Coordinates of C-alpha atoms in Angstrom, one line a residue:
Chain A
X1 CA 7.3 131.3 -45.5
X2 CA 7.9 130.2 -42.0
X3 CA 4.3 129.0 -41.9
X4 CA 4.5 126.9 -45.0
X5 CA 8.0 125.8 -44.3
X6 CA 6.5 123.2 -42.0
X7 CA 9.7 121.7 -40.6
X8 CA 9.8 122.6 -37.0
X9 CA 13.6 122.8 -37.1
X10 CA 13.1 125.6 -39.7
X11 CA 10.5 127.4 -37.6
X12 CA 12.4 126.9 -34.3
X13 CA 15.6 128.3 -35.9
X14 CA 13.6 131.3 -37.2
X15 CA 12.2 131.9 -33.7
X16 CA 15.6 131.6 -32.1
X17 CA 17.1 134.0 -34.6
X18 CA 14.2 136.4 -34.2
X19 CA 13.2 136.3 -37.9
X20 CA 9.7 135.6 -36.7
X21 CA 8.3 136.1 -33.2
X22 CA 6.0 133.7 -31.3
X23 CA 3.2 136.3 -31.4
X24 CA 3.5 136.8 -35.1
X25 CA 3.4 133.0 -35.6
X26 CA 0.4 132.7 -33.4
X27 CA -1.4 135.5 -35.1
X28 CA -0.8 134.1 -38.5
X29 CA -2.1 130.7 -37.4
X30 CA -5.2 132.2 -35.8
X31 CA -5.8 134.2 -39.0
X32 CA -5.4 131.1 -41.1
X33 CA -7.8 129.2 -38.8
X34 CA -10.4 132.0 -39.5
X35 CA -9.8 131.7 -43.3
X36 CA -10.2 128.0 -43.2
X37 CA -13.2 127.9 -40.9
X38 CA -15.2 126.1 -43.5
X39 CA -13.0 123.0 -42.9
X40 CA -14.6 122.8 -39.5
X41 CA -11.4 121.4 -38.1
X42 CA -11.6 123.3 -34.8
X43 CA -14.3 123.1 -32.2
X44 CA -12.8 125.6 -29.9
X45 CA -10.2 128.3 -30.7
X46 CA -8.5 129.5 -27.6
X47 CA -7.4 132.8 -29.0
X48 CA -6.9 134.8 -25.8
X49 CA -4.9 132.1 -24.0
X50 CA -2.9 131.3 -27.1
X51 CA -1.8 134.9 -27.6
X52 CA -0.9 135.1 -23.9
X53 CA 1.2 131.9 -24.2
X54 CA 2.8 133.4 -27.3
X55 CA 3.7 136.6 -25.5
X56 CA 5.3 134.6 -22.6
X57 CA 7.2 132.6 -25.2
X58 CA 8.4 135.8 -26.8
X59 CA 9.7 137.1 -23.5
X60 CA 11.7 134.0 -23.1
X61 CA 13.2 134.2 -26.6
X62 CA 14.2 137.8 -26.0
X63 CA 16.0 136.8 -22.8
X64 CA 17.6 134.1 -24.9
X65 CA 16.0 131.4 -22.7
X66 CA 13.6 129.4 -24.7
X67 CA 12.4 126.3 -23.0
X68 CA 13.3 124.1 -25.9
X69 CA 12.5 123.4 -29.5
X70 CA 8.7 123.5 -28.9
X71 CA 8.8 126.9 -27.3
X72 CA 6.4 129.2 -29.2
X73 CA 5.2 126.5 -31.5
X74 CA 1.5 126.6 -32.2
X75 CA -0.2 123.3 -31.7
X76 CA -3.7 121.9 -31.6
X77 CA -5.2 119.2 -29.5
X78 CA -8.0 116.7 -30.3
X79 CA -11.1 117.5 -28.2
X80 CA -11.0 114.3 -26.2
X81 CA -8.0 115.5 -24.2
X82 CA -8.7 117.4 -21.0
X83 CA -7.5 121.0 -21.2
X84 CA -7.7 123.1 -18.1
X85 CA -10.1 126.1 -18.4
X86 CA -11.0 125.1 -22.0
X87 CA -14.1 123.3 -23.0
X88 CA -13.6 119.6 -23.8
X89 CA -16.6 118.2 -25.6
X90 CA -15.5 115.0 -27.3
X91 CA -17.9 116.3 -30.0
X92 CA -20.8 115.1 -27.9
X93 CA -23.8 116.7 -26.3
X94 CA -22.9 114.8 -23.2
X95 CA -19.9 117.1 -22.6
X96 CA -21.0 120.4 -24.2
X97 CA -20.1 123.1 -21.8
X98 CA -17.8 120.9 -19.8
X99 CA -14.7 122.9 -18.8
X100 CA -11.9 120.6 -17.8
X101 CA -10.5 121.2 -14.3
X102 CA -7.1 119.8 -15.4
X103 CA -4.7 119.3 -18.2
X104 CA -4.1 115.8 -19.6
X105 CA -0.5 114.9 -19.0
X106 CA 0.4 115.2 -22.7
X107 CA -1.1 118.6 -22.8
X108 CA 0.7 119.7 -19.7
X109 CA 4.0 118.4 -21.1
X110 CA 3.5 120.5 -24.3
X111 CA 2.6 123.6 -22.3
X112 CA 5.6 123.1 -20.0
X113 CA 7.8 123.1 -23.1
X114 CA 6.3 126.5 -24.1
X115 CA 4.0 125.2 -26.9
X116 CA 1.1 127.5 -27.8
X117 CA -2.2 125.8 -27.6
X118 CA -4.4 127.2 -30.4
X119 CA -7.5 125.2 -29.8
X120 CA -9.3 121.9 -29.7
X121 CA -10.0 120.0 -32.8
X122 CA -13.0 118.2 -34.2
X123 CA -13.6 114.5 -34.2
X124 CA -16.2 111.7 -34.4
X125 CA -18.3 111.7 -31.2
X126 CA -16.2 110.2 -28.5
X127 CA -13.6 109.1 -31.1
X128 CA -16.0 106.5 -32.5
X129 CA -15.8 106.5 -36.2
X130 CA -13.4 106.6 -39.2
X131 CA -14.6 109.7 -41.0
X132 CA -14.8 112.6 -38.4
X133 CA -18.3 113.0 -39.7
X134 CA -20.3 111.9 -36.7
X135 CA -19.7 114.6 -34.1
X136 CA -22.3 117.1 -32.9
X137 CA -20.4 120.0 -34.4
X138 CA -20.6 118.5 -37.9
X139 CA -18.1 116.8 -40.2
X140 CA -14.6 117.9 -40.9
X141 CA -13.6 118.7 -44.5
X142 CA -10.4 117.5 -45.9
X143 CA -8.2 120.5 -46.9
X144 CA -7.2 118.6 -50.0
X145 CA -10.7 119.1 -51.3
X146 CA -9.7 122.7 -51.8
X147 CA -6.3 122.0 -53.3
X148 CA -5.2 122.7 -56.8
X149 CA -4.1 119.1 -57.1
X150 CA -7.7 117.8 -56.4
X151 CA -9.5 120.5 -58.4
X152 CA -7.3 119.9 -61.4
X153 CA -8.4 116.3 -61.5
X154 CA -12.1 116.9 -60.8
X155 CA -14.7 116.8 -63.6
X156 CA -15.4 120.5 -64.2
X157 CA -18.7 121.5 -62.6
X158 CA -20.1 124.8 -61.6
X159 CA -18.1 126.3 -58.7
X160 CA -20.8 126.1 -56.0
X161 CA -21.7 122.5 -57.0
X162 CA -18.1 121.6 -56.7
X163 CA -17.5 122.9 -53.2
X164 CA -20.8 121.7 -51.8
X165 CA -21.0 118.2 -53.1
X166 CA -17.4 117.3 -54.0
X167 CA -15.5 117.8 -50.8
X168 CA -13.9 114.7 -49.3
X169 CA -13.7 113.5 -45.8
X170 CA -10.6 113.6 -43.6
X171 CA -10.9 110.1 -42.3
X172 CA -11.1 109.7 -38.5
X173 CA -11.6 109.9 -35.8
X174 CA -8.8 112.5 -35.4
X175 CA -9.8 114.3 -38.6
X176 CA -9.8 117.8 -37.1
X177 CA -6.2 117.4 -35.9
X178 CA -5.1 116.0 -39.3
X179 CA -6.9 118.8 -41.2
X180 CA -5.4 121.4 -38.9
X181 CA -1.8 120.2 -39.6
X182 CA -2.5 119.7 -43.2
X183 CA -3.9 123.2 -43.7
X184 CA -0.9 124.8 -41.9
X185 CA -2.9 126.2 -39.0
X186 CA -0.6 124.5 -36.6
X187 CA 2.7 122.7 -36.6
X188 CA 1.7 119.6 -34.7
X189 CA -1.5 118.2 -33.3
X190 CA -2.4 115.6 -30.9
X191 CA -4.8 112.9 -31.9
X192 CA -5.8 109.6 -30.3
X193 CA -5.4 106.1 -31.8
X194 CA -7.5 103.2 -30.7
X195 CA -8.1 101.4 -34.0
X196 CA -6.3 103.7 -36.4
X197 CA -7.8 107.1 -35.5
X198 CA -4.5 108.9 -36.0
X199 CA -3.1 107.0 -38.9
X200 CA -6.3 106.9 -41.0
X201 CA -6.9 110.7 -41.2
X202 CA -3.1 111.2 -41.6
X203 CA -3.2 109.1 -44.7
X204 CA -6.2 111.0 -46.1
X205 CA -4.8 114.4 -45.3
X206 CA -1.3 113.8 -46.4
X207 CA 0.4 114.2 -43.0
X208 CA 2.6 112.1 -40.8
X209 CA 0.5 110.2 -38.2
X210 CA 2.3 108.3 -35.4
X211 CA 0.8 105.8 -33.1
X212 CA 3.3 105.1 -30.3
X213 CA 3.7 101.8 -28.5
X214 CA 1.1 101.3 -25.9
X215 CA 2.5 102.3 -22.6
X216 CA 5.0 104.8 -23.9
X217 CA 2.9 107.9 -23.6
X218 CA 0.5 108.7 -20.8
X219 CA -3.2 108.4 -21.3
X220 CA -4.0 110.5 -18.1
X221 CA -6.5 113.0 -19.2
X222 CA -7.3 111.4 -22.5
X223 CA -11.0 110.5 -22.2
X224 CA -10.9 106.8 -22.6
X225 CA -12.5 104.7 -25.2
X226 CA -10.7 101.3 -24.9
X227 CA -8.2 101.4 -22.0
X228 CA -6.2 98.5 -23.3
X229 CA -5.6 100.0 -26.7
X230 CA -5.9 103.8 -26.6
X231 CA -2.8 105.8 -27.1
X232 CA -2.3 109.6 -27.8
X233 CA -1.3 110.1 -31.4
X234 CA 1.0 112.6 -33.0
X235 CA 0.3 114.4 -36.3
X236 CA 2.9 116.5 -38.0
X237 CA 4.0 117.5 -41.5
X238 CA 7.2 115.5 -41.4
X239 CA 8.8 112.6 -39.6
X240 CA 11.5 114.7 -37.8
X241 CA 8.7 116.8 -36.3
X242 CA 7.0 113.7 -35.0
X243 CA 10.2 112.6 -33.3
X244 CA 10.5 116.0 -31.6
X245 CA 7.0 115.8 -30.3
X246 CA 7.4 112.2 -29.2
X247 CA 10.5 113.2 -27.3
X248 CA 8.6 115.7 -25.3
X249 CA 5.7 113.4 -24.5
X250 CA 7.1 109.9 -23.9
X251 CA 8.0 108.6 -20.6
X252 CA 6.6 107.2 -17.4
X253 CA 3.7 109.1 -15.8
X254 CA 3.0 108.3 -12.1
X255 CA -0.6 109.3 -12.9
X256 CA -1.0 106.5 -15.5
X257 CA 0.0 103.2 -14.2
X258 CA -0.1 101.7 -17.7
X259 CA 2.9 103.7 -18.7
X260 CA 6.1 101.6 -18.5
X261 CA 8.8 102.6 -16.1
X262 CA 11.7 102.3 -18.4
X263 CA 13.8 105.4 -18.8
X264 CA 12.9 107.1 -22.1
X265 CA 15.6 109.1 -23.8
X266 CA 14.4 111.6 -26.5
X267 CA 16.3 111.0 -29.7
X268 CA 17.2 112.8 -32.9
X269 CA 16.7 110.8 -36.1
X270 CA 19.9 109.9 -37.9
X271 CA 20.0 110.4 -41.7
X272 CA 20.0 106.8 -42.8
X273 CA 21.9 106.2 -45.9
X274 CA 22.6 102.5 -45.8
X275 CA 19.5 100.2 -45.6
X276 CA 21.3 97.0 -46.5
X277 CA 21.0 95.7 -43.0
X278 CA 17.3 96.3 -42.9
X279 CA 14.7 93.6 -43.3
X280 CA 11.3 94.8 -44.4
X281 CA 8.3 92.4 -44.1
X282 CA 5.3 92.6 -46.4
X283 CA 2.3 90.9 -44.7
X284 CA 0.4 89.3 -47.5
X285 CA -2.9 89.4 -45.6
X286 CA -2.8 93.2 -45.8
X287 CA -3.7 92.8 -49.5
X288 CA -7.2 93.1 -48.2
X289 CA -10.4 92.8 -50.2
X290 CA -11.3 96.3 -51.4
X291 CA -7.7 97.6 -51.5
X292 CA -7.6 100.0 -54.5
X293 CA -5.3 99.0 -57.3
X294 CA -3.6 102.4 -57.0
X295 CA -2.6 101.8 -53.4
X296 CA -1.6 98.2 -54.2
X297 CA 0.7 99.6 -56.9
X298 CA 2.1 102.2 -54.6
X299 CA 2.8 99.6 -51.9
X300 CA 4.6 97.5 -54.4
X301 CA 6.6 100.4 -55.6
X302 CA 7.6 101.1 -52.1
X303 CA 8.7 97.6 -51.5
X304 CA 10.8 97.8 -54.7
X305 CA 12.3 101.1 -53.4
X306 CA 13.7 99.3 -50.4
X307 CA 14.8 96.3 -52.4
X308 CA 16.7 98.5 -54.9
X309 CA 18.4 100.3 -52.1
X310 CA 19.7 97.0 -50.8
X311 CA 17.3 96.1 -48.0
X312 CA 16.0 92.6 -47.6
X313 CA 12.3 92.6 -48.5
X314 CA 10.3 89.5 -47.6
X315 CA 6.7 88.4 -47.8
X316 CA 5.4 87.4 -44.4
X317 CA 2.2 86.1 -43.0
X318 CA 0.0 87.4 -40.1
X319 CA -2.6 84.7 -40.4
X320 CA -5.1 86.1 -38.0
X321 CA -5.3 89.5 -39.7
X322 CA -8.8 88.9 -41.0
X323 CA -10.2 88.3 -37.5
X324 CA -8.6 91.3 -35.9
X325 CA -11.4 93.6 -37.0
X326 CA -14.0 91.2 -35.4
X327 CA -11.9 90.9 -32.3
X328 CA -11.6 94.6 -32.1
X329 CA -15.3 95.1 -32.5
X330 CA -16.0 92.9 -29.5
X331 CA -13.3 94.2 -27.2
X332 CA -13.9 97.8 -28.2
X333 CA -17.7 97.7 -27.6
X334 CA -17.1 95.9 -24.3
X335 CA -14.6 98.4 -23.0
X336 CA -16.7 101.3 -24.3
X337 CA -19.8 99.9 -22.4
X338 CA -17.7 100.2 -19.3
X339 CA -16.0 103.5 -20.0
X340 CA -19.2 105.3 -21.0
X341 CA -20.9 104.3 -17.7
X342 CA -19.3 107.3 -16.0
X343 CA -21.5 109.7 -18.0
X344 CA -24.6 109.9 -15.7
X345 CA -25.1 113.7 -15.4
X346 CA -24.3 113.8 -11.7
X347 CA -20.8 115.2 -11.5
X348 CA -20.2 116.7 -14.9
X349 CA -21.6 117.0 -18.4
X350 CA -25.1 117.1 -19.6
X351 CA -27.9 116.3 -17.0
X352 CA -31.4 115.7 -17.9
X353 CA -34.3 117.4 -16.2
X354 CA -35.8 114.1 -15.4
X355 CA -35.9 113.9 -11.6
X356 CA -38.1 110.9 -10.6
X357 CA -35.2 108.6 -9.7
X358 CA -31.5 108.2 -10.1
X359 CA -31.9 105.5 -12.7
X360 CA -34.4 107.3 -14.8
X361 CA -32.3 110.5 -14.6
X362 CA -29.3 108.5 -15.8
X363 CA -31.2 106.9 -18.6
X364 CA -32.7 110.2 -19.8
X365 CA -29.3 112.0 -19.5
X366 CA -27.7 109.3 -21.6
X367 CA -30.6 109.2 -24.1
X368 CA -30.2 112.9 -24.6
X369 CA -26.4 113.1 -24.5
X370 CA -25.2 110.3 -26.7
X371 CA -25.6 109.9 -30.5
X372 CA -26.7 106.6 -32.2
X373 CA -23.1 105.4 -32.7
X374 CA -22.2 105.7 -29.1
X375 CA -25.4 104.2 -27.8
X376 CA -25.1 101.3 -30.3
X377 CA -21.6 100.5 -29.1
X378 CA -22.7 100.6 -25.5
X379 CA -25.6 98.3 -26.1
X380 CA -23.5 95.9 -28.1
X381 CA -20.8 95.9 -25.5
X382 CA -23.3 95.1 -22.8
X383 CA -24.6 92.3 -24.8
X384 CA -21.2 90.7 -25.2
X385 CA -20.6 91.1 -21.5
X386 CA -23.8 89.4 -20.4
X387 CA -23.2 86.3 -18.2
X388 CA -24.5 84.0 -21.0
X389 CA -22.2 85.6 -23.6
X390 CA -19.1 86.5 -21.6
X391 CA -17.2 83.3 -22.3
X392 CA -18.3 83.0 -25.9
X393 CA -17.6 86.6 -27.0
X394 CA -15.5 88.6 -24.6
X395 CA -13.1 85.9 -23.4
X396 CA -13.0 84.4 -26.9
X397 CA -12.0 87.8 -28.3
X398 CA -9.3 88.1 -25.7
X399 CA -7.9 84.8 -26.8
X400 CA -8.0 85.8 -30.4
X401 CA -6.2 89.0 -29.4
X402 CA -3.4 86.9 -28.1
X403 CA -3.2 85.0 -31.4
X404 CA -3.0 88.3 -33.3
X405 CA -0.3 89.6 -31.0
X406 CA 1.6 86.3 -31.4
X407 CA 1.5 86.6 -35.2
X408 CA 3.5 89.8 -34.9
X409 CA 5.9 88.3 -32.3
X410 CA 6.6 85.4 -34.7
X411 CA 7.2 87.6 -37.7
X412 CA 9.5 90.0 -35.8
X413 CA 11.2 87.0 -34.2
X414 CA 12.1 85.7 -37.6
X415 CA 14.4 88.6 -38.3
X416 CA 12.0 91.2 -39.8
X417 CA 12.7 94.7 -38.5
X418 CA 9.8 96.6 -39.8
X419 CA 6.5 95.8 -41.6
X420 CA 5.3 97.8 -44.6
X421 CA 1.6 97.9 -45.3
X422 CA -1.0 100.3 -46.8
X423 CA -2.7 102.5 -44.3
X424 CA -6.1 102.8 -46.0
X425 CA -8.0 100.9 -48.6
X426 CA -8.4 103.9 -50.9
X427 CA -8.0 107.6 -51.0
X428 CA -10.5 109.9 -49.3
X429 CA -14.1 109.5 -50.5
X430 CA -16.5 112.3 -51.0
X431 CA -18.6 113.0 -47.9
X432 CA -21.8 112.4 -49.8
X433 CA -20.6 108.9 -50.6
X434 CA -19.2 108.2 -47.2
X435 CA -22.5 108.8 -45.3
X436 CA -24.3 106.2 -47.5
X437 CA -23.0 103.5 -45.2
X438 CA -23.5 103.5 -41.5
X439 CA -20.7 104.2 -39.0
X440 CA -20.1 100.6 -37.9
X441 CA -19.8 99.3 -41.4
X442 CA -17.5 102.1 -42.4
X443 CA -15.3 101.6 -39.3
X444 CA -15.1 97.9 -39.9
X445 CA -14.0 98.6 -43.5
X446 CA -11.6 101.4 -42.8
X447 CA -9.9 100.1 -39.7
X448 CA -8.9 96.8 -41.2
X449 CA -5.3 97.8 -42.0
X450 CA -4.6 99.9 -38.9
X451 CA -6.1 98.3 -35.9
X452 CA -4.1 95.1 -35.5
X453 CA -1.3 97.3 -34.4
X454 CA -3.5 98.6 -31.6
X455 CA -4.4 95.0 -30.7
X456 CA -0.8 94.1 -30.3
X457 CA 0.2 97.5 -28.8
X458 CA 2.8 98.1 -31.5
X459 CA 4.1 101.4 -32.8
X460 CA 3.0 102.4 -36.3
X461 CA 3.3 105.4 -38.5
X462 CA 1.6 106.7 -41.6
X463 CA 4.0 108.4 -44.1
X464 CA 2.4 110.4 -47.0
X465 CA 3.6 108.6 -50.1
X466 CA 2.0 110.0 -53.2
X467 CA -1.1 111.4 -54.8
X468 CA -3.9 109.3 -56.2
X469 CA -5.4 109.7 -59.7
X470 CA -8.0 112.0 -58.1
X471 CA -5.2 114.2 -56.7
X472 CA -5.6 113.1 -53.2
X473 CA -3.0 111.9 -50.7
X474 CA -2.2 108.3 -50.2
X475 CA 0.0 107.1 -47.3
X476 CA 1.8 103.9 -46.4
X477 CA 2.1 102.4 -43.0
X478 CA 5.2 101.2 -41.2
X479 CA 4.7 98.9 -38.1
X480 CA 7.6 98.5 -35.7
X481 CA 8.5 96.5 -32.7
X482 CA 7.4 97.4 -29.2
X483 CA 9.2 100.5 -27.9
X484 CA 11.5 100.6 -31.0
X485 CA 10.2 104.0 -32.1
X486 CA 13.7 105.2 -33.0
X487 CA 14.2 102.4 -35.5
X488 CA 10.6 102.9 -36.8
X489 CA 11.0 106.6 -37.3
X490 CA 14.5 106.3 -38.8
X491 CA 13.1 104.1 -41.5
X492 CA 10.1 106.2 -42.0
X493 CA 12.3 109.3 -42.4
X494 CA 14.4 107.6 -45.0
X495 CA 11.3 106.6 -46.9
X496 CA 9.8 110.1 -46.6
X497 CA 13.0 111.5 -48.2
X498 CA 12.8 109.0 -51.1
X499 CA 9.2 109.7 -52.0
X500 CA 9.2 113.5 -51.7
X501 CA 5.5 113.9 -51.1
X502 CA 4.2 117.1 -52.7
X503 CA 3.1 120.1 -50.6
X504 CA -0.6 120.8 -50.7
X505 CA -1.4 123.8 -52.9
X506 CA -4.2 125.2 -50.8
X507 CA -6.5 127.6 -52.7
X508 CA -8.0 129.6 -49.8
X509 CA -8.8 133.3 -49.4
X510 CA -6.8 134.7 -46.6
X511 CA -8.8 136.3 -43.8
X512 CA -7.8 139.9 -43.2
X513 CA -4.6 139.5 -45.1
X514 CA -3.8 143.2 -45.0
X515 CA -4.7 143.6 -41.4
X516 CA -2.1 141.2 -40.0
X517 CA 0.7 142.6 -42.0
X518 CA 0.4 145.8 -40.2
X519 CA 0.3 144.2 -36.9
X520 CA 3.9 144.5 -35.8
X521 CA 4.5 143.9 -32.1
X522 CA 5.0 147.2 -30.3
X523 CA 8.4 146.4 -28.8
X524 CA 10.0 145.7 -32.2
X525 CA 11.2 148.9 -33.6
Chain B
X1 CA -31.2 83.6 -34.0
X2 CA -32.9 86.8 -32.9
X3 CA -32.4 88.5 -29.6
X4 CA -35.5 88.3 -27.5
X5 CA -37.4 91.3 -26.2
X6 CA -36.5 90.2 -22.6
X7 CA -32.8 90.4 -23.4
X8 CA -33.2 93.7 -25.2
X9 CA -35.1 95.1 -22.2
X10 CA -32.4 93.7 -19.9
X11 CA -29.8 95.5 -21.9
X12 CA -31.6 98.7 -21.7
X13 CA -31.7 98.3 -17.9
X14 CA -28.0 97.5 -17.7
X15 CA -26.7 100.1 -20.2
X16 CA -29.2 102.8 -19.2
X17 CA -29.4 103.7 -22.8
X18 CA -32.3 102.8 -25.1
X19 CA -32.6 101.3 -28.5
X20 CA -34.8 104.1 -29.6
X21 CA -36.1 102.4 -32.7
X22 CA -36.1 99.3 -35.0
X23 CA -32.8 100.5 -36.5
X24 CA -31.2 100.3 -33.0
X25 CA -32.2 96.7 -32.6
X26 CA -31.2 95.9 -36.1
X27 CA -27.8 97.4 -35.3
X28 CA -27.4 95.0 -32.4
X29 CA -28.4 92.1 -34.5
X30 CA -25.8 92.9 -37.1
X31 CA -23.1 93.5 -34.4
X32 CA -23.8 90.0 -33.0
X33 CA -23.7 88.5 -36.5
X34 CA -20.4 90.2 -37.1
X35 CA -18.9 89.0 -33.8
X36 CA -20.0 85.4 -34.5
X37 CA -17.1 85.2 -36.9
X38 CA -14.9 84.8 -33.9
X39 CA -16.1 81.3 -33.5
X40 CA -14.3 80.3 -36.7
X41 CA -11.0 80.7 -34.9
X42 CA -9.5 77.8 -33.0
X43 CA -8.5 79.1 -29.6
X44 CA -7.9 75.7 -27.8
X45 CA -5.2 76.1 -25.2
X46 CA -4.9 79.9 -25.7
X47 CA -5.0 82.1 -22.7
X48 CA -7.1 85.3 -22.9
X49 CA -5.0 88.5 -23.2
X50 CA -6.0 91.4 -21.0
X51 CA -3.2 93.7 -21.8
X52 CA -0.2 93.9 -24.0
X53 CA 1.9 94.8 -21.0
X54 CA 1.0 91.6 -19.2
X55 CA 4.7 90.7 -18.7
X56 CA 5.4 93.8 -16.8
X57 CA 4.5 95.0 -13.3
X58 CA 1.9 97.7 -13.0
X59 CA 3.3 100.8 -11.4
X60 CA 1.8 101.6 -8.0
X61 CA 2.3 105.0 -6.4
X62 CA 3.3 105.6 -2.8
X63 CA 0.1 106.1 -0.8
X64 CA 0.9 109.8 -0.3
X65 CA -1.5 112.7 -0.9
X66 CA 0.2 115.0 -3.4
X67 CA -2.8 116.9 -4.7
X68 CA -6.4 117.5 -4.1
X69 CA -8.3 120.3 -2.2
X70 CA -10.0 121.2 -5.5
X71 CA -13.5 120.8 -4.4
X72 CA -14.7 124.1 -5.9
X73 CA -13.1 123.3 -9.2
X74 CA -14.9 119.9 -9.3
X75 CA -18.2 121.2 -8.2
X76 CA -18.2 123.8 -11.0
X77 CA -19.0 121.2 -13.6
X78 CA -22.0 119.8 -11.7
X79 CA -25.5 121.0 -12.5
X80 CA -27.2 120.2 -9.3
X81 CA -25.3 120.7 -6.1
X82 CA -25.9 121.8 -2.5
X83 CA -22.9 122.9 -0.5
X84 CA -20.3 120.2 -1.0
X85 CA -22.8 117.7 -2.3
X86 CA -23.7 116.5 -5.7
X87 CA -27.5 116.2 -5.7
X88 CA -29.0 113.0 -7.0
X89 CA -32.7 112.2 -7.4
X90 CA -34.0 109.5 -5.0
X91 CA -32.2 106.2 -5.5
X92 CA -33.3 102.6 -5.0
X93 CA -36.1 103.1 -7.4
X94 CA -35.6 100.6 -10.2
X95 CA -36.5 101.6 -13.8
X96 CA -40.1 100.8 -14.5
X97 CA -40.9 97.4 -16.1
X98 CA -41.1 97.2 -19.8
X99 CA -44.9 97.6 -19.9
X100 CA -44.7 100.8 -17.9
X101 CA -41.7 102.4 -19.5
X102 CA -41.6 104.8 -22.5
X103 CA -39.5 102.6 -24.7
X104 CA -39.6 101.6 -28.3
X105 CA -39.4 98.0 -27.2
X106 CA -43.0 98.2 -26.0
X107 CA -44.2 97.9 -29.5
X108 CA -42.3 94.6 -30.1

């Protein structure tokens, strides 16, 4: 029950009161990871170190000295964060076997709070993609593919046909983290968000996905994609949990000079009852081509929800919205071209046997290490950065970026507090359908609603809202003002309470169910 | 407006990754076409934006050594090393010209 309960406050209370121990919790999660292996959510499961961390946490609880709310809580981390002593692959051949010599700041912070690191989750290679389908360890399966809700709505087929051809994607690129949280194998997971990579899979997997303001959380140790847009993302089962994790991660890091120096105070979310002073903006351009009628209806219903509760709901305009995906495409590939240059085989990662010259070794290493998607972006990025193109593409995109950011400034300046938009164009598509289009096309389609927030550096959150006709999760997105996470999360929490998103009814055979029940820790008599 | 073989070759040199096949080149063509939409936007008088934090001062640490001495840790991840050195093949040898390289572009 503690496992399914989901709410960290429930679990933390249970740990404090001794109703469940950190090792029991850890073992149950590890067992569930084994039972849900077919989801392919985890690349590495750090079983030994996790159990050790759980034991240490248990000692603290018995002494009555837990480090905080996160002490003993099992978490998972996307495999593009450095984790000391644990392989960090970015789902690429380039980093297979790479054992990080250090912890990313956000990982260190979680460990310092006593969190138990269960493992590293699967993603698109180097976080490039919107499906979590393009990594070298294979695609991640959406846990909802195996839910009663989805199965009830599927056209009855033979069981094996069902499972093998009907499963849907998680979205991406933090699909592994979203699937891990959604399938109860951990209480919170770290993702990253450059164009929507935390919010997109959160929407498809029915979990909360928070993209914090750029500069609030340290990127030190997060293998960079786009330095001016990347942020660590937080995935949890409810908004309160996201606030707790945010509280432990946010704040200036001397090792990341792009973190702001303002003092950050962790906050508890108030239970908002009166929304009459709130102004919600509905950006009309987010009614994008391809938006499913279901999601449109849900978005409209949500707007009405706020209106009926007394909030001011206004239509607003972000005129440059349709160019943000193009702008992103240029800036992203340009920064990627630069960031991927470090992978040359000399100091870490894959190294080719080619030995004739440094350049040929680099070229061969990169040829062998990167997949098509990564190479494609590097080449495109280099094209836009060529002397003859720099002004026309790169600088041009930077100018358009300012226009996009200014659109938001104008809207927030006109009295709007929070924006309400869809997160994705549709519910999760079956894998077989998703792979019919190439990665770049998919990313361009799927990022459309999420990446303007990255362009402007604004905080945004996906809140699971309802189930589609196919029985799959659909989420809505709230975009807030810079560094106003408390307001953003407070509104998100109110909304979450109103919509009462259903719990997933996962139909999975438990691994070794009998075995763990007999595993009582020796010192409990 | 197709990208010339010279530019493609130049890109392979700069990026040190190869196009591998016609699909790779096609991908670039499509990417450029996609990016061309930017030119529809009027950006007269607009300054380029490097960072959303442009109004703030970047934090600079004090120039004090607070960590390091982790040579062994760092060398662990390198494949070729000798004592404290990462070993690289001979440098200053440019990639062979298009005609002499093993690249898909040769067929173009």
